[in-house]
Amino acid sequence: MYTLVYDGTFEGLLTAIFEIYEHKLFHVKLIKGEWRAAALFEEVLQVITDENRANRVLKGLRKKLSSTGVQRLYIAHMAEMDNEESTLLGFIRYVFDNDQNVEEDYGNRYVMRISEIIKMVRREKHRMEAFVRFQKLKDETFYSAIEPDFNVLPLLIRHFKSRYADQKWIIYDIKRGYGLYYDLHDTQYISLDFSEVNKPDNVITAFSEDEGIYQHLWKNYFTNVNIVARKNTKLHLRHIPRRYWRHLTEKI
Amino acid sequence: MNVERITEKLNILADAAKYDVSCASSGSKRKNENKGLGNASNGICHSYTEDGRCVSLLKILLTNHCIFDCAYCVSRKNNDIKRAAFTVQEVVDLTINFYRRNYIEGLFLSSGIFKNADYTMERLVRVAKKLRHEHNFNGYIHLKSIPGASDELMREAGLYADRLSVNLEMPTEAGLKLLAPDKNHQDMIDPMNFLKNEIIQRTEEKKLFKKAPMFAPAGQSTQVIIGATPENDQQILQSANYFYKNFNLKRVYYSGYVPVLKDKRLPALNTSVPMVRENRLYQADWLMRFYGFHVNEIVDNDQPLLDLDIDPKLGWAIRNMQVFPIDINKADLQMILRVPGIGLQSAQKIVSARKFAKLGWEQLKRIGVAINRARYFITCKNKEFERRDLTGQNIKQFILAESQSKYIKNTQTQLNLF
């Protein structure tokens, strides 16, 4: 039994697959994390992410899977779910061990589990497309903070870029400490220093004059479209779980 | 901007529009071109009210002034309420600013009738035109067509809006006569017919000339109020079916009547909203549109009412036990779709997965089949078959004993109060 430690990137994962096939390792466990921490155990191999090797595996996958199939694998990896490496590994092995394309073999437990993971990630991606609430800053940039369970920020680029093409915007993942910035031309990843921004004075002066007005109007609207005779808290919570409330203007 | 005044207007005109249940913002294909604002195709619900309904569009009335006196409507002429009206510019500003903050997918604009149909419709069209032309706005716009408006205005509306709708209000002509004496059934049918023909014609043009303008790309919809008049489910669903077939409607919405007015023609004010019935009608509607069911299979002269205890697909299955069990590994997709507990996605997954290997209970469960219902109607790889010669009635009781519907629970607590 070998334990492979990789850096958590998709390239790292593919490099690990390369190593497993090259050294014909059958009983393996794949974990992401620091090499040092894991080195306490015996028979631990560090995977050094290698673009060439990763690309060879990717090429192999492309032969066996449709382009959506490859995309789905990538998204499942993006979920960064703990202890799901064995699923990714099991799925990739199942793909390589079969002559035909197995991506729709939902009777297989790896294929099905990948499908479940993707469903969860996609749902949260969709929720973020819905629940992002921009606040207009003085310099006309629209700022939003999110705290998704999964690392979905990269999956949001396409949607927000094609929707808000004529305004500068930032979507910041507070939990993971990085954000997305669109400057009217391109998007780039950024990280912000909040030590200054969080002082109460700075927060208030940072917003544009009409920001407060529209937040107020939106909250009023939200209250007035509710039909009291139909109150259904259970349904309400199923649609907007509490963990998202702190960033929703209408629920603050 | 006079914040106080605009807040008051928004409060009044959002409140008045909330009984319109249409909420869809999908089905269009408007792209953001030339670095404009927004796009429309996804159908995102941005929030949910405390009653659990989706908030996707800024749904407001342009005005709640109205020359009509429809018994079921809060904006009726003789109702003593505060009146308000937005200016065209106010609606445009609200829409743009809400959209930029990602609160909404677009605008749903309806209106009371100001002076006459054309006067009102012209203003709705002006809002949409301004959004499209002055703000390069590509978000979703749903306009309510005002019955009786001229063809010219309707045609212009279709060029700016993604969806147009004409509310039928009551499922039958007689029901409408009773509650909306000023309105005329034919006045609602005519614009629907006009829109249908116009949509067909524009779609043909679009095939020939790529540059031809879009015309109401998300089609037209309507809504009927349920429970204000004595129509049964058969009449309601037959009527919905008629409109789907003859007017190519995208959606029929069913709105459980919320008693807001005292009127001897209407259910009393303390009558509860028929939420279970509304839910069953939507389920039946889904069966007609996506599951290949004919309306007569769901309701007929012997069964004019939907069973409130169980969903209509289960209802059909236990009335048609001779069809079951079906073999999940062999039956065609259309038949699998008829099994209670199997939805569209699961059915498709089953058909994909069984190409690789025969499926058993474990796999079906993982695929997402509700085994507690489906097991009485199917066989699979595993030999044991769960039905054990049960009658339809037995099955219904077994299933009801296992599952407790949220609606049924609700009703019970309500009854216990008395």
XYZ file of C-alpha atoms in Angstrom:
670
model
C 0.000 0.000 0.000
C 1.463 3.309 -1.105
C 0.256 6.734 -0.175
C 0.696 9.402 -2.828
C 0.672 13.016 -1.762
C -0.150 15.612 -4.393
C -0.559 19.380 -4.277
C -4.330 19.501 -4.785
C -4.205 20.914 -8.317
C -5.754 19.193 -11.318
C -2.307 18.898 -12.916
C -1.074 17.341 -9.700
C -3.862 14.801 -9.799
C -3.085 13.882 -13.402
C 0.630 13.620 -12.611
C -0.236 11.235 -9.788
C -2.186 9.078 -12.232
C 0.874 9.021 -14.485
C 3.052 7.812 -11.608
C 0.561 5.141 -10.646
C 0.506 3.700 -14.142
C 4.250 4.079 -14.712
C 5.211 2.306 -11.517
C 2.299 -0.131 -11.764
C 1.091 0.693 -8.278
C -2.081 -1.243 -7.529
C -2.887 -0.527 -3.916
C -2.624 3.201 -3.579
C -4.127 5.921 -1.533
C -4.140 9.439 -2.888
C -4.239 12.440 -0.593
C -3.714 16.124 -1.081
C -1.628 18.120 1.291
C 1.816 18.917 2.537
C 4.559 16.458 1.868
C 6.116 17.115 5.261
C 3.003 16.288 7.242
C 2.429 13.067 5.406
C 6.064 11.975 5.503
C 5.548 10.537 8.959
C 3.960 7.476 7.399
C 5.856 4.787 5.624
C 5.809 4.250 1.911
C 4.746 7.728 1.075
C 5.537 9.081 -2.356
C 5.504 12.750 -3.128
C 4.010 13.643 -6.458
C 5.866 16.501 -8.082
C 3.423 18.156 -10.401
C 4.717 17.893 -13.940
C 2.963 19.577 -16.808
C 4.204 17.164 -19.459
C 3.091 14.097 -17.568
C -0.230 15.680 -16.709
C -0.802 16.519 -20.358
C -0.108 12.953 -21.443
C -2.740 11.679 -19.021
C -5.149 14.384 -20.139
C -4.617 13.374 -23.735
C -5.378 9.789 -22.802
C -8.547 10.835 -21.021
C -9.648 12.865 -24.021
C -9.419 9.742 -26.159
C -11.642 7.773 -23.815
C -14.102 10.465 -22.779
C -16.204 13.076 -24.520
C -15.189 16.682 -23.958
C -18.057 17.005 -21.480
C -16.742 13.917 -19.720
C -13.330 15.532 -19.213
C -14.981 18.761 -18.112
C -17.063 16.865 -15.561
C -13.986 15.227 -14.097
C -12.395 18.645 -13.756
C -15.445 20.046 -11.979
C -15.582 17.057 -9.610
C -11.979 17.798 -8.709
C -12.779 21.474 -8.179
C -15.176 20.463 -5.426
C -12.140 19.864 -3.212
C -14.180 17.436 -1.191
C -12.288 15.619 1.529
C -11.579 11.956 0.944
C -12.976 11.900 -2.568
C -9.578 11.309 -4.174
C -10.353 7.598 -4.213
C -13.435 8.357 -6.293
C -11.464 10.408 -8.801
C -8.787 7.737 -8.920
C -11.320 4.922 -9.201
C -13.159 6.736 -11.965
C -10.007 7.412 -14.000
C -8.875 3.802 -13.642
C -12.300 2.579 -14.729
C -12.086 4.846 -17.763
C -8.634 3.581 -18.754
C -9.450 -0.068 -18.104
C -12.369 -0.079 -20.519
C -12.348 -0.024 -24.286
C -15.658 1.782 -24.561
C -16.650 5.168 -23.170
C -18.038 4.534 -19.676
C -19.072 8.048 -18.665
C -22.769 7.146 -18.713
C -22.403 3.860 -16.860
C -24.395 5.083 -13.854
C -24.574 1.568 -12.445
C -20.848 1.871 -11.633
C -20.212 3.377 -8.222
C -17.423 5.708 -9.312
C -19.367 7.069 -12.272
C -22.388 7.589 -10.044
C -20.406 9.229 -7.246
C -18.781 11.632 -9.714
C -22.229 12.444 -10.978
C -23.393 13.171 -7.416
C -20.397 15.388 -6.684
C -20.973 17.325 -9.890
C -24.597 17.804 -8.987
C -23.562 19.337 -5.661
C -20.935 21.607 -7.221
C -23.233 22.680 -10.043
C -25.968 23.463 -7.568
C -23.674 25.714 -5.622
C -22.336 27.339 -8.779
C -25.923 28.062 -9.745
C -26.670 29.366 -6.269
C -23.731 31.744 -6.462
C -24.967 33.020 -9.819
C -28.204 33.746 -7.995
C -27.003 34.942 -4.602
C -24.125 37.231 -5.502
C -25.207 40.693 -4.328
C -23.134 43.493 -5.752
C -22.620 46.717 -3.845
C -21.609 49.750 -5.829
C -18.394 51.390 -4.655
C -17.416 55.023 -5.117
C -15.240 54.232 -8.118
C -18.214 52.496 -9.837
C -16.848 49.023 -9.203
C -19.488 46.508 -8.067
C -18.245 44.434 -5.153
C -19.592 41.162 -3.787
C -18.428 38.785 -1.066
C -19.296 35.078 -1.103
C -18.519 32.054 1.062
C -19.407 28.978 -0.961
C -18.892 25.442 0.386
C -17.014 24.443 -2.758
C -14.390 26.311 -4.702
C -16.726 27.484 -7.449
C -15.312 30.925 -8.205
C -13.470 29.828 -11.373
C -16.703 28.306 -12.648
C -18.424 31.686 -12.370
C -16.198 33.625 -14.746
C -18.092 32.922 -17.912
C -21.499 33.756 -16.499
C -20.625 37.077 -14.895
C -18.323 38.192 -17.656
C -20.973 37.839 -20.308
C -23.657 39.315 -18.082
C -21.922 42.370 -16.643
C -19.751 43.402 -19.551
C -20.153 47.162 -19.039
C -19.386 47.477 -15.327
C -16.273 46.726 -13.305
C -16.884 44.057 -10.697
C -15.220 41.983 -8.007
C -16.498 38.725 -6.575
C -14.496 37.780 -3.505
C -14.391 34.363 -1.869
C -13.793 35.311 1.751
C -13.399 31.725 2.858
C -10.585 30.974 0.436
C -9.095 34.455 0.428
C -9.112 35.178 -3.274
C -11.352 36.945 -5.724
C -12.191 37.616 -9.316
C -11.834 41.074 -10.817
C -13.280 42.209 -14.122
C -11.821 45.471 -15.452
C -14.164 45.928 -18.473
C -11.828 43.838 -20.621
C -10.598 40.757 -18.824
C -10.959 38.911 -15.567
C -8.074 38.178 -13.255
C -7.604 36.567 -9.867
C -6.809 38.950 -7.041
C -6.309 38.925 -3.299
C -7.255 41.859 -1.109
C -5.916 43.218 2.136
C -8.923 43.742 4.355
C -7.070 45.146 7.360
C -7.717 48.719 6.199
C -11.041 48.214 4.494
C -12.788 46.751 7.506
C -12.557 49.839 9.675
C -16.109 51.170 10.063
C -15.334 54.603 8.584
C -13.797 53.122 5.477
C -16.677 50.762 4.917
C -19.257 53.539 4.864
C -17.272 55.901 2.668
C -16.408 53.140 0.221
C -19.960 52.846 -1.139
C -21.510 55.090 -3.739
C -24.219 57.507 -2.645
C -27.148 55.652 -4.153
C -26.042 52.239 -2.866
C -27.957 52.577 0.385
C -31.085 53.693 -1.453
C -31.224 50.685 -3.733
C -30.501 48.284 -0.880
C -33.370 49.851 1.005
C -35.675 49.619 -2.014
C -34.742 45.987 -2.604
C -35.428 45.060 1.024
C -38.810 46.764 0.823
C -39.612 44.998 -2.392
C -38.680 41.658 -0.852
C -41.030 42.234 2.090
C -43.920 43.395 -0.059
C -44.019 40.505 -2.508
C -44.461 37.992 0.282
C -47.975 36.563 0.641
C -48.544 36.094 4.356
C -51.462 33.699 3.823
C -49.062 31.309 2.090
C -46.192 31.377 4.591
C -44.006 28.298 4.246
C -40.790 28.574 6.232
C -39.605 25.054 5.460
C -39.738 25.693 1.742
C -38.125 29.082 2.182
C -35.168 27.559 4.024
C -34.777 24.778 1.514
C -34.303 27.370 -1.202
C -32.076 29.783 0.755
C -30.196 27.890 3.482
C -29.240 30.064 6.431
C -25.513 29.858 5.749
C -25.964 32.145 2.726
C -27.962 34.820 4.532
C -25.139 36.985 5.799
C -24.295 38.048 2.269
C -27.863 38.497 1.019
C -28.952 42.132 1.112
C -32.613 41.211 1.602
C -31.890 38.875 4.531
C -29.491 41.060 6.522
C -34.731 61.087 -6.419
C -37.471 61.337 -3.817
C -36.645 58.180 -1.883
C -39.733 58.270 0.280
C -42.133 58.617 -2.618
C -40.444 55.948 -4.738
C -40.380 53.558 -1.772
C -44.079 54.041 -1.257
C -44.815 53.465 -4.925
C -42.676 50.348 -5.002
C -44.380 48.990 -1.902
C -47.865 49.532 -3.313
C -47.144 48.337 -6.831
C -45.115 45.275 -5.794
C -47.799 44.294 -3.340
C -50.454 44.582 -6.039
C -48.466 42.502 -8.531
C -47.610 39.628 -6.217
C -50.707 37.578 -7.009
C -49.504 37.106 -10.561
C -47.723 33.780 -10.267
C -45.741 33.807 -13.469
C -42.052 33.795 -12.529
C -40.129 32.149 -15.366
C -37.126 33.952 -16.760
C -35.791 31.130 -18.892
C -36.341 30.044 -22.449
C -35.063 33.169 -24.121
C -31.761 33.489 -25.962
C -30.900 37.129 -25.718
C -27.143 37.649 -25.757
C -25.105 40.524 -24.437
C -23.704 42.113 -27.566
C -21.472 45.172 -27.923
C -20.619 45.253 -24.225
C -24.127 46.043 -23.118
C -25.807 45.090 -19.879
C -27.101 41.618 -19.191
C -28.241 38.529 -21.016
C -31.313 36.327 -20.845
C -31.556 32.572 -21.139
C -30.643 31.026 -17.812
C -33.702 31.431 -15.657
C -32.113 32.160 -12.303
C -34.169 32.571 -9.139
C -32.319 35.245 -7.185
C -34.268 35.017 -3.991
C -37.255 33.346 -2.362
C -40.030 34.981 -0.402
C -40.990 33.659 3.016
C -43.875 31.803 1.411
C -41.273 29.890 -0.609
C -41.951 31.381 -4.024
C -39.144 32.333 -6.329
C -38.097 35.923 -6.975
C -36.573 36.084 -10.388
C -37.925 39.250 -11.946
C -38.797 42.670 -10.616
C -42.524 42.011 -10.728
C -44.517 45.204 -10.463
C -47.552 46.974 -11.813
C -47.067 50.194 -13.706
C -50.185 51.361 -11.918
C -52.933 49.957 -9.722
C -55.426 52.508 -10.963
C -57.975 50.480 -12.895
C -61.181 51.161 -14.769
C -62.322 47.534 -14.312
C -64.075 46.005 -11.361
C -63.075 42.336 -11.288
C -64.236 40.699 -8.066
C -61.033 38.677 -7.422
C -58.599 41.520 -7.991
C -57.172 43.779 -5.248
C -56.824 46.619 -7.742
C -60.524 46.573 -8.682
C -62.095 49.974 -9.160
C -64.341 49.789 -6.104
C -61.695 48.599 -3.676
C -60.719 51.321 -1.215
C -56.917 51.151 -1.356
C -54.011 53.505 -1.908
C -53.314 54.070 -5.576
C -50.010 54.796 -7.244
C -48.399 54.919 -10.656
C -44.785 54.754 -11.766
C -43.396 56.953 -14.469
C -41.689 55.186 -17.339
C -38.304 56.480 -16.167
C -38.815 55.224 -12.606
C -39.413 51.670 -13.780
C -36.360 51.849 -16.024
C -34.127 53.111 -13.189
C -35.316 50.462 -10.756
C -34.787 47.697 -13.275
C -31.303 48.791 -14.262
C -30.118 49.367 -10.708
C -31.541 46.110 -9.380
C -30.105 44.238 -12.324
C -26.626 45.709 -11.916
C -26.584 44.488 -8.304
C -27.635 41.008 -9.434
C -30.941 41.104 -7.545
C -33.023 40.145 -10.575
C -33.052 38.562 -14.028
C -35.143 41.329 -15.491
C -38.558 42.926 -15.409
C -42.096 41.609 -15.271
C -44.367 44.518 -15.964
C -48.105 44.341 -15.671
C -50.628 47.086 -15.131
C -54.091 48.121 -14.153
C -55.983 49.740 -17.000
C -55.446 53.513 -16.851
C -57.848 54.959 -19.388
C -58.135 52.353 -22.072
C -56.122 49.394 -23.324
C -53.969 51.274 -25.836
C -53.070 54.104 -23.476
C -51.816 51.542 -20.939
C -50.105 49.221 -23.386
C -48.281 52.099 -24.994
C -46.629 52.906 -21.651
C -45.583 49.309 -21.043
C -44.006 49.236 -24.467
C -42.192 52.507 -23.785
C -40.535 51.052 -20.701
C -39.273 48.060 -22.656
C -38.127 50.181 -25.576
C -36.193 52.521 -23.328
C -34.473 49.619 -21.594
C -33.451 48.003 -24.854
C -32.469 51.104 -26.807
C -31.176 53.601 -24.275
C -29.528 51.190 -21.847
C -28.522 48.385 -24.177
C -30.291 46.092 -21.723
C -30.425 42.421 -22.668
C -31.998 41.050 -19.499
C -35.370 39.351 -19.503
C -38.508 41.384 -20.068
C -41.975 39.925 -19.586
C -44.818 42.250 -20.543
C -48.435 41.668 -19.793
C -50.466 42.219 -22.952
C -53.460 44.316 -22.168
C -56.562 42.735 -23.716
C -58.003 45.025 -26.338
C -54.709 46.752 -27.214
C -54.131 47.375 -30.902
C -52.181 44.933 -33.068
C -49.567 47.583 -33.764
C -48.721 47.945 -30.077
C -48.717 44.195 -29.546
C -46.331 43.798 -32.445
C -43.991 46.415 -31.010
C -44.169 44.784 -27.585
C -43.063 41.497 -29.103
C -39.952 43.128 -30.534
C -38.732 44.248 -27.093
C -40.133 41.619 -24.749
C -38.897 38.084 -24.225
C -42.283 36.858 -23.143
C -45.819 38.176 -23.449
C -48.783 36.926 -21.523
C -52.502 37.410 -21.481
C -54.198 36.343 -18.274
C -57.250 34.189 -18.785
C -58.062 34.751 -15.099
C -60.822 32.133 -14.897
C -60.581 28.661 -16.399
C -63.951 28.965 -18.146
C -65.941 31.653 -19.856
C -68.796 31.284 -17.358
C -66.432 31.794 -14.433
C -65.085 34.952 -15.977
C -68.590 36.314 -16.626
C -69.426 35.856 -12.994
C -66.382 37.555 -11.479
C -65.211 39.983 -14.148
C -68.329 41.366 -15.779
C -66.296 44.096 -17.565
C -64.040 41.570 -19.234
C -64.809 39.478 -22.223
C -63.387 36.015 -22.875
C -62.941 36.765 -26.555
C -60.847 39.859 -25.733
C -58.327 37.508 -24.180
C -58.404 34.904 -26.915
C -57.847 37.434 -29.698
C -54.462 38.729 -28.542
C -53.348 35.178 -27.811
C -54.216 34.182 -31.317
C -52.524 37.254 -32.727
C -49.341 36.514 -30.757
C -49.359 32.884 -31.779
C -49.505 33.752 -35.468
C -46.966 36.512 -35.129
C -44.514 34.229 -33.290
C -44.861 31.554 -35.960
C -44.348 34.054 -38.741
C -41.318 35.686 -37.100
C -39.735 32.318 -36.417
C -40.032 31.487 -40.089
C -38.434 34.806 -41.031
C -35.627 34.173 -38.577
C -34.858 30.897 -40.316
C -34.487 32.702 -43.651
C -32.757 35.870 -42.463
C -30.390 35.589 -39.550
C -30.624 39.321 -38.947
C -34.414 39.311 -38.606
C -35.346 40.690 -35.180
C -36.368 38.370 -32.361
C -40.044 38.329 -31.499
C -41.023 37.231 -27.993
C -38.364 34.460 -28.085
C -39.617 32.941 -24.819
C -43.148 32.679 -26.192
C -46.394 33.426 -24.388
C -47.939 32.194 -21.179
C -51.153 32.667 -19.233
C -52.535 32.152 -15.749
C -55.816 30.947 -14.311
C -57.088 31.465 -10.799
C -58.032 28.254 -9.016
C -60.700 27.924 -6.381
C -62.467 31.261 -6.833
C -65.065 29.680 -9.113
C -66.517 26.148 -8.995
C -64.668 24.587 -11.982
C -63.377 21.080 -11.344
C -59.877 19.845 -12.180
C -61.059 18.195 -15.363
C -62.384 21.511 -16.686
C -59.201 23.305 -15.663
C -56.831 20.770 -17.205
C -58.928 20.389 -20.372
C -58.808 24.122 -20.761
C -55.027 24.210 -20.187
C -54.594 21.406 -22.695
C -56.678 23.327 -25.228
C -54.432 26.377 -24.865
C -51.214 24.357 -25.101
C -52.444 22.663 -28.257
C -54.067 25.602 -30.031
C -51.992 28.595 -28.980
C -48.531 27.057 -28.497
C -48.377 28.424 -24.967
C -45.142 27.849 -23.078
C -46.769 27.761 -19.682
C -50.150 27.822 -17.995
C -49.838 29.002 -14.393
C -52.349 27.950 -11.747
C -52.875 30.448 -8.991
C -54.621 29.216 -5.870
C -57.073 31.942 -4.925
C -55.978 33.984 -1.919
C -59.121 35.494 -0.385
C -58.426 39.206 -0.142
C -61.829 40.681 -0.776
C -65.264 40.367 0.656
C -67.724 39.603 -2.109
C -70.706 37.285 -2.066
C -69.604 35.764 -5.385
C -66.271 34.669 -3.849
C -65.131 32.193 -1.197
C -65.271 33.721 2.304
C -62.269 35.636 3.628
C -61.239 32.907 6.061
C -61.093 30.225 3.368
C -57.615 28.741 3.182
C -55.577 28.965 -0.006
C -56.010 25.701 -1.992
C -52.292 24.980 -1.976
C -52.441 21.197 -2.246
C -54.814 21.404 -5.167
C -52.612 23.978 -6.868
C -49.617 21.695 -6.385
C -51.483 18.698 -7.859
C -52.501 20.783 -10.887
C -48.880 21.710 -11.545
C -47.908 18.043 -11.265
C -50.652 17.133 -13.735
C -49.520 19.935 -16.048
C -45.979 18.521 -15.957
C -47.282 15.071 -16.852
C -48.976 16.524 -19.945
C -45.998 18.572 -21.080
C -42.993 16.361 -20.287
C -44.178 12.840 -19.530
C -46.348 12.108 -22.539
C -49.633 11.810 -20.657
C -52.878 12.687 -22.383
C -55.162 14.888 -20.319
C -57.861 12.174 -20.341
C -55.484 9.776 -18.637
C -55.149 12.153 -15.701
C -58.763 13.273 -15.264
C -61.959 12.090 -16.961
C -65.700 12.024 -16.366
C -65.322 9.278 -13.753
C -62.422 11.040 -12.018
C -63.003 14.768 -12.538
C -60.961 15.699 -9.463
C -57.303 15.064 -8.760
C -56.613 12.982 -5.665
C -55.230 15.352 -3.033
C -53.503 12.550 -1.083
C -51.249 11.303 -3.853
C -49.612 12.759 -6.940
C -51.427 12.307 -10.255
C -48.828 9.927 -11.687
C -49.266 7.532 -8.794
C -53.007 8.000 -9.204
C -52.823 6.951 -12.841
C -50.607 3.959 -12.014
C -52.922 2.477 -9.406
C -55.880 2.865 -11.758
C -53.898 1.033 -14.436
C -52.313 -1.861 -12.588
C -52.660 -4.094 -15.668
C -49.765 -2.189 -17.276
C -47.348 -3.119 -14.483
C -44.891 -4.428 -13.529
C -42.511 -3.259 -16.190
C -38.930 -4.478 -16.563
C -36.625 -1.541 -15.960
C -33.911 -3.185 -18.034
C -36.096 -3.560 -21.124
C -38.990 -1.102 -21.134
C -38.747 1.905 -23.422
C -38.198 5.420 -22.073
C -41.835 6.464 -22.506
C -42.942 3.606 -20.270
C -40.255 4.202 -17.640
C -41.421 7.811 -17.425
C -44.816 6.497 -16.338
C -43.475 4.770 -13.237
C -44.256 6.614 -9.980
C -41.042 7.679 -8.278
C -39.031 7.992 -11.481
C -38.468 11.483 -12.858
C -37.146 12.722 -16.187
C -33.485 12.699 -15.184
C -33.600 9.313 -13.507
C -35.398 7.817 -16.504
C -32.713 9.071 -18.845
C -29.945 7.829 -16.558
C -31.568 4.389 -16.422
C -31.687 4.154 -20.198
C -28.012 5.208 -20.437
C -26.767 2.990 -17.634
C -28.475 -0.247 -18.672
C -26.421 -0.326 -21.880
C -23.466 -1.269 -19.684
C -25.016 -3.685 -17.221
C -28.386 -4.765 -15.889
C -29.609 -2.600 -13.050
C -30.699 -3.751 -9.602
C -32.290 -1.963 -6.640
C -28.951 -0.622 -5.410
C -28.158 1.071 -8.696
C -31.677 2.427 -9.104
C -31.496 3.945 -5.661
C -28.173 5.584 -6.470
C -29.548 6.910 -9.742
C -32.180 8.729 -7.712
C -35.297 6.609 -8.083
C -37.755 6.903 -5.182
C -37.766 3.177 -4.439
C -40.540 3.448 -1.856
C -42.969 4.236 -4.675
C -41.338 2.679 -7.707
C -40.844 -0.791 -6.217
C -44.517 -1.692 -6.578
C -44.428 -1.099 -10.311
C -41.116 -2.421 -11.621
C -38.892 -5.464 -11.841
C -35.116 -5.258 -12.149
C -32.032 -7.469 -11.969
C -32.786 -8.672 -8.447
C -35.266 -11.503 -8.436
C -37.498 -10.442 -5.574
C -40.455 -8.423 -6.717
C -42.050 -6.193 -4.166
C -45.613 -6.009 -5.352
C -46.835 -9.339 -3.963
C -50.148 -9.094 -5.863
C -51.293 -5.992 -4.093
C -54.273 -4.096 -5.370
C -53.995 -0.447 -6.313
C -55.770 0.533 -3.113
C -53.329 -1.507 -0.979
C -50.388 0.179 -2.647
C -51.853 3.607 -2.069
C -52.253 2.827 1.629
C -48.728 1.423 1.957
C -47.235 4.482 0.324
C -49.315 6.904 2.338
C -48.409 5.140 5.568
C -44.693 5.513 4.774
C -44.656 9.066 3.615
C -46.175 12.064 5.256
C -46.812 14.865 2.814
C -45.869 18.302 4.060
C -49.192 19.632 2.849
C -51.225 17.028 4.657
C -49.343 17.801 7.860
C -50.114 21.461 7.383
C -53.812 20.861 6.980
C -53.882 18.757 10.113
C -52.376 21.454 12.282
C -54.769 23.948 10.791
C -57.738 21.751 11.605
C -56.547 21.076 15.139
C -56.873 24.730 15.931
C -60.654 24.557 15.767
